Amino acid sequence: MESLRKIENWPVPTAAAAVVRADGTVAGTHGPAGHRFALASVTKPLAAYAMLIAVEEGAVELDEPAGPTGSTVRHLLAHTSGLAFDEDRTMAEPGTRRLYSNAGFDVLGDHIAKATDIPFPEYLRQAVLEPLGMTATDLPGSPAKDGVSTIDDLIRFAAELQSPRLLSRTTLDEATRVVFPGLNGVLPGYGHHKPNDWGLGFELRDGKSPHWTGTSSSPRTYGHFGQSGTFLWVDPDAGAACVALADRAFGAWAVEAWPSLTDAVLLEIAGG
């Protein structure tokens, strides 16, 4: 895809990108396919997928207690547990605010590990990475932010998100719709949003502005971006997903470059 060549002009040492159609076919790739990038918070959708598999397997339930008093697995996945950003400190009653929380995902990882008697990085490998053939991906630390992967591997995950084999379609649909609607909060890097809609581990485009996706992205677009210069989105209305990985921390360059790339990708997809 010609649109992916835009990453050549990004002010980063290394970048790679790919577009995957809803049927799982690869529309295009650009950049080093096997280069391993730190994912930062793009780790969260991978971790959430494993956590939802644990729900379907009956190891845990979405509405069982986890985290602060009154919080559940569902609250933690949707960033409404009340936990602070990066520490195990409660800042709000569960279900009252959208407080984006790395700490919440760490609590979830520990919760899944105790329920399954499997360390969470190993559970992720068994539940998601191995079945999808994501052999270059691993989680050496936090399920919130420490994943490492390649474009080739995330192509496989982007295909899974559009045509799920490891999760039921019903569960994935629930995970990519608004959970606890109407809650306000801060989208890191993009300020306060009213509302700051989120699914179960997936950030939702809806009507947010400014946003890291494109001006032409549909409201149903979902995904995540990472502070290491990474993003993954799925636009069901466009019938496509896009992954972009870079090795420069998120900043003004990304605020400018990412929506431009997304709009170019969507235009090219629409044009056939």
PDB file of N, CA and C in Angstrom, residues 14-78:
ATOM      1  N   THR A  14      13.533   3.760  13.601  1.00  0.00           N
ATOM      2  CA  THR A  14      12.997   2.580  12.923  1.00  0.00           C
ATOM      3  C   THR A  14      11.481   2.579  13.033  1.00  0.00           C
ATOM      4  N   ALA A  15      10.817   2.211  11.945  1.00  0.00           N
ATOM      5  CA  ALA A  15       9.358   2.111  11.967  1.00  0.00           C
ATOM      6  C   ALA A  15       8.914   1.002  11.023  1.00  0.00           C
ATOM      7  N   ALA A  16       7.790   0.412  11.342  1.00  0.00           N
ATOM      8  CA  ALA A  16       7.176  -0.598  10.485  1.00  0.00           C
ATOM      9  C   ALA A  16       5.671  -0.476  10.634  1.00  0.00           C
ATOM     10  N   ALA A  17       4.947  -0.811   9.564  1.00  0.00           N
ATOM     11  CA  ALA A  17       3.497  -0.684   9.591  1.00  0.00           C
ATOM     12  C   ALA A  17       2.873  -1.727   8.682  1.00  0.00           C
ATOM     13  N   ALA A  18       1.611  -2.039   8.960  1.00  0.00           N
ATOM     14  CA  ALA A  18       0.879  -3.015   8.155  1.00  0.00           C
ATOM     15  C   ALA A  18      -0.606  -2.727   8.227  1.00  0.00           C
ATOM     16  N   VAL A  19      -1.305  -3.153   7.183  1.00  0.00           N
ATOM     17  CA  VAL A  19      -2.761  -3.076   7.139  1.00  0.00           C
ATOM     18  C   VAL A  19      -3.294  -4.475   6.864  1.00  0.00           C
ATOM     19  N   VAL A  20      -4.296  -4.871   7.652  1.00  0.00           N
ATOM     20  CA  VAL A  20      -4.893  -6.201   7.547  1.00  0.00           C
ATOM     21  C   VAL A  20      -6.388  -6.036   7.286  1.00  0.00           C
ATOM     22  N   ARG A  21      -6.883  -6.715   6.261  1.00  0.00           N
ATOM     23  CA  ARG A  21      -8.301  -6.648   5.936  1.00  0.00           C
ATOM     24  C   ARG A  21      -9.113  -7.519   6.888  1.00  0.00           C
ATOM     25  N   ALA A  22     -10.425  -7.299   6.866  1.00  0.00           N
ATOM     26  CA  ALA A  22     -11.309  -8.037   7.772  1.00  0.00           C
ATOM     27  C   ALA A  22     -11.283  -9.536   7.527  1.00  0.00           C
ATOM     28  N   ASP A  23     -10.950  -9.951   6.305  1.00  0.00           N
ATOM     29  CA  ASP A  23     -10.891 -11.383   6.000  1.00  0.00           C
ATOM     30  C   ASP A  23      -9.551 -11.999   6.386  1.00  0.00           C
ATOM     31  N   GLY A  24      -8.665 -11.195   7.002  1.00  0.00           N
ATOM     32  CA  GLY A  24      -7.385 -11.699   7.459  1.00  0.00           C
ATOM     33  C   GLY A  24      -6.248 -11.560   6.475  1.00  0.00           C
ATOM     34  N   THR A  25      -6.549 -11.157   5.258  1.00  0.00           N
ATOM     35  CA  THR A  25      -5.488 -10.972   4.275  1.00  0.00           C
ATOM     36  C   THR A  25      -4.734  -9.679   4.553  1.00  0.00           C
ATOM     37  N   VAL A  26      -3.477  -9.663   4.201  1.00  0.00           N
ATOM     38  CA  VAL A  26      -2.631  -8.493   4.434  1.00  0.00           C
ATOM     39  C   VAL A  26      -2.715  -7.574   3.225  1.00  0.00           C
ATOM     40  N   ALA A  27      -3.201  -6.352   3.453  1.00  0.00           N
ATOM     41  CA  ALA A  27      -3.319  -5.387   2.363  1.00  0.00           C
ATOM     42  C   ALA A  27      -1.983  -4.765   2.006  1.00  0.00           C
ATOM     43  N   GLY A  28      -1.076  -4.691   2.984  1.00  0.00           N
ATOM     44  CA  GLY A  28       0.242  -4.128   2.724  1.00  0.00           C
ATOM     45  C   GLY A  28       1.073  -4.056   3.977  1.00  0.00           C
ATOM     46  N   THR A  29       2.379  -4.073   3.798  1.00  0.00           N
ATOM     47  CA  THR A  29       3.319  -3.877   4.904  1.00  0.00           C
ATOM     48  C   THR A  29       4.438  -2.970   4.428  1.00  0.00           C
ATOM     49  N   HIS A  30       5.094  -2.332   5.380  1.00  0.00           N
ATOM     50  CA  HIS A  30       6.244  -1.493   5.058  1.00  0.00           C
ATOM     51  C   HIS A  30       7.146  -1.442   6.285  1.00  0.00           C
ATOM     52  N   GLY A  31       8.432  -1.540   6.068  1.00  0.00           N
ATOM     53  CA  GLY A  31       9.376  -1.523   7.167  1.00  0.00           C
ATOM     54  C   GLY A  31       9.827  -2.934   7.524  1.00  0.00           C
ATOM     55  N   PRO A  32      10.773  -3.053   8.458  1.00  0.00           N
ATOM     56  CA  PRO A  32      11.353  -4.351   8.813  1.00  0.00           C
ATOM     57  C   PRO A  32      10.354  -5.255   9.534  1.00  0.00           C
ATOM     58  N   ALA A  33       9.992  -6.351   8.874  1.00  0.00           N
ATOM     59  CA  ALA A  33       8.930  -7.221   9.379  1.00  0.00           C
ATOM     60  C   ALA A  33       9.289  -7.902  10.683  1.00  0.00           C
ATOM     61  N   GLY A  34      10.571  -8.219  10.878  1.00  0.00           N
ATOM     62  CA  GLY A  34      10.965  -8.980  12.050  1.00  0.00           C
ATOM     63  C   GLY A  34      11.597  -8.177  13.154  1.00  0.00           C
ATOM     64  N   HIS A  35      11.644  -6.848  13.008  1.00  0.00           N
ATOM     65  CA  HIS A  35      12.256  -5.999  14.041  1.00  0.00           C
ATOM     66  C   HIS A  35      11.374  -6.006  15.284  1.00  0.00           C
ATOM     67  N   ARG A  36      11.973  -6.254  16.430  1.00  0.00           N
ATOM     68  CA  ARG A  36      11.216  -6.321  17.685  1.00  0.00           C
ATOM     69  C   ARG A  36      11.170  -4.941  18.339  1.00  0.00           C
ATOM     70  N   PHE A  37       9.950  -4.491  18.580  1.00  0.00           N
ATOM     71  CA  PHE A  37       9.708  -3.178  19.182  1.00  0.00           C
ATOM     72  C   PHE A  37       9.104  -3.345  20.571  1.00  0.00           C
ATOM     73  N   ALA A  38       9.457  -2.435  21.468  1.00  0.00           N
ATOM     74  CA  ALA A  38       8.754  -2.336  22.745  1.00  0.00           C
ATOM     75  C   ALA A  38       7.350  -1.802  22.476  1.00  0.00           C
ATOM     76  N   LEU A  39       6.330  -2.475  22.976  1.00  0.00           N
ATOM     77  CA  LEU A  39       4.947  -2.117  22.662  1.00  0.00           C
ATOM     78  C   LEU A  39       4.376  -1.044  23.573  1.00  0.00           C
ATOM     79  N   ALA A  40       4.944  -0.874  24.775  1.00  0.00           N
ATOM     80  CA  ALA A  40       4.328  -0.017  25.790  1.00  0.00           C
ATOM     81  C   ALA A  40       2.859  -0.444  25.948  1.00  0.00           C
ATOM     82  N   SER A  41       1.911   0.483  25.913  1.00  0.00           N
ATOM     83  CA  SER A  41       0.526   0.120  26.247  1.00  0.00           C
ATOM     84  C   SER A  41      -0.215  -0.641  25.155  1.00  0.00           C
ATOM     85  N   VAL A  42       0.390  -0.842  23.998  1.00  0.00           N
ATOM     86  CA  VAL A  42      -0.212  -1.771  23.035  1.00  0.00           C
ATOM     87  C   VAL A  42      -0.143  -3.197  23.586  1.00  0.00           C
ATOM     88  N   THR A  43       0.603  -3.370  24.670  1.00  0.00           N
ATOM     89  CA  THR A  43       0.566  -4.630  25.421  1.00  0.00           C
ATOM     90  C   THR A  43      -0.835  -4.908  25.965  1.00  0.00           C
ATOM     91  N   LYS A  44      -1.570  -3.874  26.338  1.00  0.00           N
ATOM     92  CA  LYS A  44      -2.850  -4.062  27.032  1.00  0.00           C
ATOM     93  C   LYS A  44      -3.876  -4.848  26.218  1.00  0.00           C
ATOM     94  N   PRO A  45      -4.070  -4.571  24.920  1.00  0.00           N
ATOM     95  CA  PRO A  45      -5.034  -5.401  24.185  1.00  0.00           C
ATOM     96  C   PRO A  45      -4.647  -6.873  24.150  1.00  0.00           C
ATOM     97  N   LEU A  46      -3.360  -7.169  24.035  1.00  0.00           N
ATOM     98  CA  LEU A  46      -2.917  -8.565  24.070  1.00  0.00           C
ATOM     99  C   LEU A  46      -3.227  -9.193  25.420  1.00  0.00           C
ATOM    100  N   ALA A  47      -2.883  -8.469  26.494  1.00  0.00           N
ATOM    101  CA  ALA A  47      -3.151  -8.976  27.843  1.00  0.00           C
ATOM    102  C   ALA A  47      -4.649  -9.139  28.074  1.00  0.00           C
ATOM    103  N   ALA A  48      -5.428  -8.155  27.630  1.00  0.00           N
ATOM    104  CA  ALA A  48      -6.877  -8.227  27.816  1.00  0.00           C
ATOM    105  C   ALA A  48      -7.462  -9.425  27.078  1.00  0.00           C
ATOM    106  N   TYR A  49      -6.924  -9.727  25.917  1.00  0.00           N
ATOM    107  CA  TYR A  49      -7.417 -10.873  25.154  1.00  0.00           C
ATOM    108  C   TYR A  49      -7.217 -12.161  25.948  1.00  0.00           C
ATOM    109  N   ALA A  50      -6.032 -12.294  26.535  1.00  0.00           N
ATOM    110  CA  ALA A  50      -5.768 -13.477  27.370  1.00  0.00           C
ATOM    111  C   ALA A  50      -6.699 -13.502  28.576  1.00  0.00           C
ATOM    112  N   MET A  51      -6.943 -12.354  29.173  1.00  0.00           N
ATOM    113  CA  MET A  51      -7.823 -12.279  30.333  1.00  0.00           C
ATOM    114  C   MET A  51      -9.254 -12.671  29.969  1.00  0.00           C
ATOM    115  N   LEU A  52      -9.701 -12.273  28.782  1.00  0.00           N
ATOM    116  CA  LEU A  52     -11.044 -12.645  28.337  1.00  0.00           C
ATOM    117  C   LEU A  52     -11.131 -14.131  28.015  1.00  0.00           C
ATOM    118  N   ILE A  53     -10.039 -14.711  27.530  1.00  0.00           N
ATOM    119  CA  ILE A  53      -9.998 -16.155  27.337  1.00  0.00           C
ATOM    120  C   ILE A  53     -10.134 -16.858  28.686  1.00  0.00           C
ATOM    121  N   ALA A  54      -9.480 -16.308  29.716  1.00  0.00           N
ATOM    122  CA  ALA A  54      -9.611 -16.874  31.061  1.00  0.00           C
ATOM    123  C   ALA A  54     -11.062 -16.834  31.532  1.00  0.00           C
ATOM    124  N   VAL A  55     -11.782 -15.775  31.159  1.00  0.00           N
ATOM    125  CA  VAL A  55     -13.208 -15.693  31.491  1.00  0.00           C
ATOM    126  C   VAL A  55     -13.976 -16.793  30.771  1.00  0.00           C
ATOM    127  N   GLU A  56     -13.734 -16.941  29.476  1.00  0.00           N
ATOM    128  CA  GLU A  56     -14.460 -17.955  28.715  1.00  0.00           C
ATOM    129  C   GLU A  56     -14.125 -19.373  29.174  1.00  0.00           C
ATOM    130  N   GLU A  57     -12.912 -19.562  29.638  1.00  0.00           N
ATOM    131  CA  GLU A  57     -12.516 -20.882  30.149  1.00  0.00           C
ATOM    132  C   GLU A  57     -13.064 -21.160  31.542  1.00  0.00           C
ATOM    133  N   GLY A  58     -13.633 -20.146  32.176  1.00  0.00           N
ATOM    134  CA  GLY A  58     -14.219 -20.322  33.500  1.00  0.00           C
ATOM    135  C   GLY A  58     -13.240 -20.171  34.648  1.00  0.00           C
ATOM    136  N   ALA A  59     -12.018 -19.712  34.350  1.00  0.00           N
ATOM    137  CA  ALA A  59     -11.034 -19.513  35.418  1.00  0.00           C
ATOM    138  C   ALA A  59     -11.406 -18.335  36.305  1.00  0.00           C
ATOM    139  N   VAL A  60     -11.979 -17.296  35.689  1.00  0.00           N
ATOM    140  CA  VAL A  60     -12.449 -16.116  36.419  1.00  0.00           C
ATOM    141  C   VAL A  60     -13.771 -15.677  35.808  1.00  0.00           C
ATOM    142  N   GLU A  61     -14.453 -14.769  36.504  1.00  0.00           N
ATOM    143  CA  GLU A  61     -15.688 -14.182  35.990  1.00  0.00           C
ATOM    144  C   GLU A  61     -15.528 -12.677  35.928  1.00  0.00           C
ATOM    145  N   LEU A  62     -16.163 -12.051  34.964  1.00  0.00           N
ATOM    146  CA  LEU A  62     -16.029 -10.605  34.807  1.00  0.00           C
ATOM    147  C   LEU A  62     -16.498  -9.846  36.039  1.00  0.00           C
ATOM    148  N   ASP A  63     -17.481 -10.371  36.722  1.00  0.00           N
ATOM    149  CA  ASP A  63     -18.046  -9.624  37.849  1.00  0.00           C
ATOM    150  C   ASP A  63     -17.634 -10.164  39.206  1.00  0.00           C
ATOM    151  N   GLU A  64     -16.537 -10.929  39.253  1.00  0.00           N
ATOM    152  CA  GLU A  64     -16.021 -11.352  40.549  1.00  0.00           C
ATOM    153  C   GLU A  64     -15.108 -10.269  41.118  1.00  0.00           C
ATOM    154  N   PRO A  65     -14.998 -10.182  42.440  1.00  0.00           N
ATOM    155  CA  PRO A  65     -14.178  -9.140  43.053  1.00  0.00           C
ATOM    156  C   PRO A  65     -12.714  -9.256  42.635  1.00  0.00           C
ATOM    157  N   ALA A  66     -12.127  -8.103  42.358  1.00  0.00           N
ATOM    158  CA  ALA A  66     -10.695  -8.018  42.044  1.00  0.00           C
ATOM    159  C   ALA A  66     -10.275  -6.569  42.204  1.00  0.00           C
ATOM    160  N   GLY A  67      -9.151  -6.340  42.848  1.00  0.00           N
ATOM    161  CA  GLY A  67      -8.692  -4.975  43.058  1.00  0.00           C
ATOM    162  C   GLY A  67      -9.296  -4.355  44.304  1.00  0.00           C
ATOM    163  N   PRO A  68      -9.495  -3.034  44.289  1.00  0.00           N
ATOM    164  CA  PRO A  68     -10.019  -2.342  45.477  1.00  0.00           C
ATOM    165  C   PRO A  68     -11.402  -2.847  45.878  1.00  0.00           C
ATOM    166  N   THR A  69     -11.802  -2.574  47.097  1.00  0.00           N
ATOM    167  CA  THR A  69     -13.119  -2.979  47.578  1.00  0.00           C
ATOM    168  C   THR A  69     -14.210  -2.436  46.661  1.00  0.00           C
ATOM    169  N   GLY A  70     -15.082  -3.315  46.205  1.00  0.00           N
ATOM    170  CA  GLY A  70     -16.162  -2.927  45.300  1.00  0.00           C
ATOM    171  C   GLY A  70     -15.813  -3.055  43.837  1.00  0.00           C
ATOM    172  N   SER A  71     -14.542  -3.309  43.538  1.00  0.00           N
ATOM    173  CA  SER A  71     -14.087  -3.437  42.159  1.00  0.00           C
ATOM    174  C   SER A  71     -14.154  -4.889  41.702  1.00  0.00           C
ATOM    175  N   THR A  72     -14.299  -5.069  40.387  1.00  0.00           N
ATOM    176  CA  THR A  72     -14.371  -6.396  39.780  1.00  0.00           C
ATOM    177  C   THR A  72     -13.367  -6.500  38.639  1.00  0.00           C
ATOM    178  N   VAL A  73     -13.266  -7.691  38.070  1.00  0.00           N
ATOM    179  CA  VAL A  73     -12.450  -7.878  36.865  1.00  0.00           C
ATOM    180  C   VAL A  73     -12.903  -6.930  35.767  1.00  0.00           C
ATOM    181  N   ARG A  74     -14.211  -6.762  35.622  1.00  0.00           N
ATOM    182  CA  ARG A  74     -14.758  -5.859  34.602  1.00  0.00           C
ATOM    183  C   ARG A  74     -14.292  -4.418  34.839  1.00  0.00           C
ATOM    184  N   HIS A  75     -14.352  -3.962  36.076  1.00  0.00           N
ATOM    185  CA  HIS A  75     -13.895  -2.600  36.395  1.00  0.00           C
ATOM    186  C   HIS A  75     -12.419  -2.422  36.015  1.00  0.00           C
ATOM    187  N   LEU A  76     -11.596  -3.399  36.359  1.00  0.00           N
ATOM    188  CA  LEU A  76     -10.162  -3.289  36.084  1.00  0.00           C
ATOM    189  C   LEU A  76      -9.884  -3.236  34.582  1.00  0.00           C
ATOM    190  N   LEU A  77     -10.560  -4.077  33.811  1.00  0.00           N
ATOM    191  CA  LEU A  77     -10.365  -4.077  32.360  1.00  0.00           C
ATOM    192  C   LEU A  77     -10.800  -2.758  31.727  1.00  0.00           C
ATOM    193  N   ALA A  78     -11.817  -2.135  32.321  1.00  0.00           N
ATOM    194  CA  ALA A  78     -12.396  -0.913  31.747  1.00  0.00           C
ATOM    195  C   ALA A  78     -11.835   0.362  32.366  1.00  0.00           C
TER     196      ALA A  78
END
